[in-house]
């Protein structure tokens, strides 16, 4: 983390939890975030967004959608527009989570379309980028990340458009095998430098989150990296005690740090 940027601790619940779970998890996050030094956000399944909006409204926990469509409306069965997320109380939306890319066929062009739609609706996109294990092992990590970042940056209309980026190596998501802080530092450095090529001021303020098997034991190590500005957390965010500990984590006091 850097003194200029408040870390964001974000929980992506994916397709997990009942309505009652969502309420309980959100209540725990609100309690943990009260006087924490980090910002916090939760990304519930669509059906629970309204319920969770009621819990986190007025608190330090922001609400986010897990994805959106690039179109404003139309015959896109099961899709959700950025405007709908905005109207439900969301501040953020994930764009191009690796599961959307791998399981739902979202390519760079589609992801860029969702990012543009998010901005036009008034949401802050969280652009997710990351290499597969094969891409890493064949020495293509940097080129893949920059290609994905460039596709998103092309949708930015001006310096006031909000943006968060999440570096999530695909091989680290849900595997229990997190990247090392050094691997994250290298990737985050490439990403920030790329942002700087188009907007140096944005590069200084953009939050770049690390995601991939983050837990209460390892989060402190990531927060020690100057270019890591928080975490996007899947599995461990489903445990309210763990997520609360991570919301309150700091480089100095993180559990296990
Ligand atoms: C994710 O899906 O964004 C993620 C980081 O998952 P996990 O923390 O379970 O690896």
CSV table of N, CA, C and O and ligand atoms in Angstrom, one decimal, residues 10 12 14 94 97-99 128 166-170 172-177 210-215 231-237, ligand 1:
chain,number,residue,atom,x,y,z
A,10,UNK,N,-12.2,-6.1,-0.9
A,10,UNK,CA,-13.5,-6.4,-1.6
A,10,UNK,C,-13.7,-7.9,-1.6
A,10,UNK,O,-12.9,-8.7,-1.8
A,12,UNK,N,-15.9,-10.9,-3.2
A,12,UNK,CA,-16.7,-11.4,-4.3
A,12,UNK,C,-17.4,-12.7,-3.9
A,12,UNK,O,-16.7,-13.7,-3.8
A,14,UNK,N,-19.5,-14.4,-5.5
A,14,UNK,CA,-19.8,-15.3,-6.6
A,14,UNK,C,-21.3,-15.9,-6.5
A,14,UNK,O,-22.2,-15.1,-6.1
A,94,UNK,N,-17.6,-5.4,-11.3
A,94,UNK,CA,-16.5,-6.2,-11.8
A,94,UNK,C,-16.6,-6.3,-13.3
A,94,UNK,O,-17.7,-6.6,-13.8
A,97,UNK,N,-14.0,-10.5,-14.8
A,97,UNK,CA,-13.5,-11.5,-13.9
A,97,UNK,C,-13.1,-12.7,-14.7
A,97,UNK,O,-13.8,-13.1,-15.7
A,98,UNK,N,-12.1,-13.4,-14.3
A,98,UNK,CA,-11.6,-14.5,-15.1
A,98,UNK,C,-12.6,-15.6,-15.3
A,98,UNK,O,-12.6,-16.3,-16.3
A,99,UNK,N,-13.5,-15.7,-14.3
A,99,UNK,CA,-14.6,-16.8,-14.5
A,99,UNK,C,-15.6,-16.3,-15.6
A,99,UNK,O,-16.1,-17.2,-16.3
A,128,UNK,N,-10.8,-6.6,-14.1
A,128,UNK,CA,-10.0,-7.7,-13.7
A,128,UNK,C,-9.1,-8.2,-14.8
A,128,UNK,O,-9.6,-8.5,-15.9
A,166,UNK,N,-8.0,-4.9,-10.8
A,166,UNK,CA,-7.6,-6.1,-10.0
A,166,UNK,C,-6.7,-7.0,-10.8
A,166,UNK,O,-7.1,-7.5,-11.8
A,167,UNK,N,-5.5,-7.2,-10.2
A,167,UNK,CA,-4.6,-8.2,-10.8
A,167,UNK,C,-5.0,-9.6,-10.2
A,167,UNK,O,-4.7,-9.8,-9.0
A,168,UNK,N,-5.5,-10.5,-11.0
A,168,UNK,CA,-5.9,-11.8,-10.4
A,168,UNK,C,-5.3,-12.9,-11.3
A,168,UNK,O,-6.0,-13.3,-12.3
A,169,UNK,N,-4.2,-13.4,-11.0
A,169,UNK,CA,-3.6,-14.5,-11.8
A,169,UNK,C,-4.6,-15.7,-11.8
A,169,UNK,O,-5.0,-16.1,-10.7
A,170,UNK,N,-5.0,-16.2,-12.9
A,170,UNK,CA,-6.0,-17.2,-13.0
A,170,UNK,C,-5.6,-18.4,-12.2
A,170,UNK,O,-6.5,-19.1,-11.5
A,172,UNK,N,-4.2,-18.6,-9.5
A,172,UNK,CA,-4.2,-18.4,-8.1
A,172,UNK,C,-5.7,-18.3,-7.6
A,172,UNK,O,-5.9,-18.3,-6.3
A,173,UNK,N,-6.6,-18.2,-8.4
A,173,UNK,CA,-8.0,-18.0,-8.0
A,173,UNK,C,-8.6,-19.4,-7.6
A,173,UNK,O,-8.7,-20.3,-8.4
A,174,UNK,N,-9.0,-19.4,-6.3
A,174,UNK,CA,-9.7,-20.6,-5.8
A,174,UNK,C,-8.8,-21.8,-5.7
A,174,UNK,O,-9.3,-22.9,-5.4
A,175,UNK,N,-7.5,-21.7,-5.8
A,175,UNK,CA,-6.6,-22.8,-5.7
A,175,UNK,C,-5.9,-23.0,-4.4
A,175,UNK,O,-5.3,-24.0,-4.2
A,176,UNK,N,-6.0,-21.9,-3.6
A,176,UNK,CA,-5.2,-22.0,-2.4
A,176,UNK,C,-3.7,-21.7,-2.6
A,176,UNK,O,-2.9,-21.7,-1.7
A,177,UNK,N,-3.3,-21.4,-3.9
A,177,UNK,CA,-1.9,-21.2,-4.2
A,177,UNK,C,-1.8,-19.7,-4.6
A,177,UNK,O,-2.0,-19.4,-5.8
A,210,UNK,N,-4.9,-6.9,-5.5
A,210,UNK,CA,-4.4,-8.3,-5.8
A,210,UNK,C,-5.5,-9.2,-5.4
A,210,UNK,O,-6.2,-9.1,-4.4
A,211,UNK,N,-5.8,-10.2,-6.3
A,211,UNK,CA,-6.8,-11.3,-6.0
A,211,UNK,C,-6.2,-12.6,-6.4
A,211,UNK,O,-5.5,-12.8,-7.4
A,212,UNK,N,-6.6,-13.6,-5.6
A,212,UNK,CA,-6.1,-15.0,-5.8
A,212,UNK,C,-5.7,-15.6,-4.5
A,212,UNK,O,-4.5,-15.5,-4.1
A,213,UNK,N,-6.6,-16.4,-3.9
A,213,UNK,CA,-6.3,-17.1,-2.6
A,213,UNK,C,-5.8,-16.2,-1.5
A,213,UNK,O,-4.9,-16.6,-0.7
A,214,UNK,N,-6.3,-15.0,-1.4
A,214,UNK,CA,-6.0,-14.1,-0.3
A,214,UNK,C,-6.8,-14.6,0.9
A,214,UNK,O,-7.9,-15.0,0.9
A,215,UNK,N,-6.1,-14.6,2.1
A,215,UNK,CA,-6.7,-15.0,3.3
A,215,UNK,C,-6.1,-14.2,4.5
A,215,UNK,O,-5.2,-13.4,4.3
A,231,UNK,N,-7.3,-5.9,-1.8
A,231,UNK,CA,-7.5,-7.3,-2.3
A,231,UNK,C,-8.9,-7.5,-2.8
A,231,UNK,O,-9.8,-6.9,-2.2
A,232,UNK,N,-9.0,-8.4,-3.8
A,232,UNK,CA,-10.3,-8.9,-4.2
A,232,UNK,C,-10.3,-10.4,-3.8
A,232,UNK,O,-9.4,-11.1,-4.2
A,233,UNK,N,-11.3,-10.7,-2.9
A,233,UNK,CA,-11.3,-12.0,-2.2
A,233,UNK,C,-12.5,-12.8,-2.5
A,233,UNK,O,-13.6,-12.2,-2.5
A,234,UNK,N,-12.3,-14.0,-2.9
A,234,UNK,CA,-13.4,-14.9,-3.2
A,234,UNK,C,-13.7,-15.8,-2.0
A,234,UNK,O,-14.5,-15.4,-1.1
A,235,UNK,N,-13.2,-17.0,-2.0
A,235,UNK,CA,-13.5,-18.0,-1.0
A,235,UNK,C,-13.5,-17.5,0.5
A,235,UNK,O,-14.4,-17.7,1.2
A,236,UNK,N,-12.4,-16.8,0.8
A,236,UNK,CA,-12.3,-16.4,2.2
A,236,UNK,C,-13.2,-15.3,2.6
A,236,UNK,O,-13.4,-15.0,3.8
A,237,UNK,N,-13.9,-14.7,1.6
A,237,UNK,CA,-14.9,-13.6,1.9
A,237,UNK,C,-16.2,-14.2,2.3
A,237,UNK,O,-17.1,-13.5,2.7
B,1,LIG,C1,-11.8,-14.2,-7.1
B,1,LIG,O1,-12.6,-15.0,-7.5
B,1,LIG,O2,-11.8,-13.0,-7.5
B,1,LIG,C2,-10.9,-14.7,-6.1
B,1,LIG,C3,-9.8,-14.0,-5.9
B,1,LIG,O3,-11.2,-15.9,-5.5
B,1,LIG,P1,-10.3,-16.6,-4.4
B,1,LIG,O4,-10.0,-15.6,-3.3
B,1,LIG,O5,-11.2,-17.7,-3.8
B,1,LIG,O6,-9.1,-17.1,-5.0
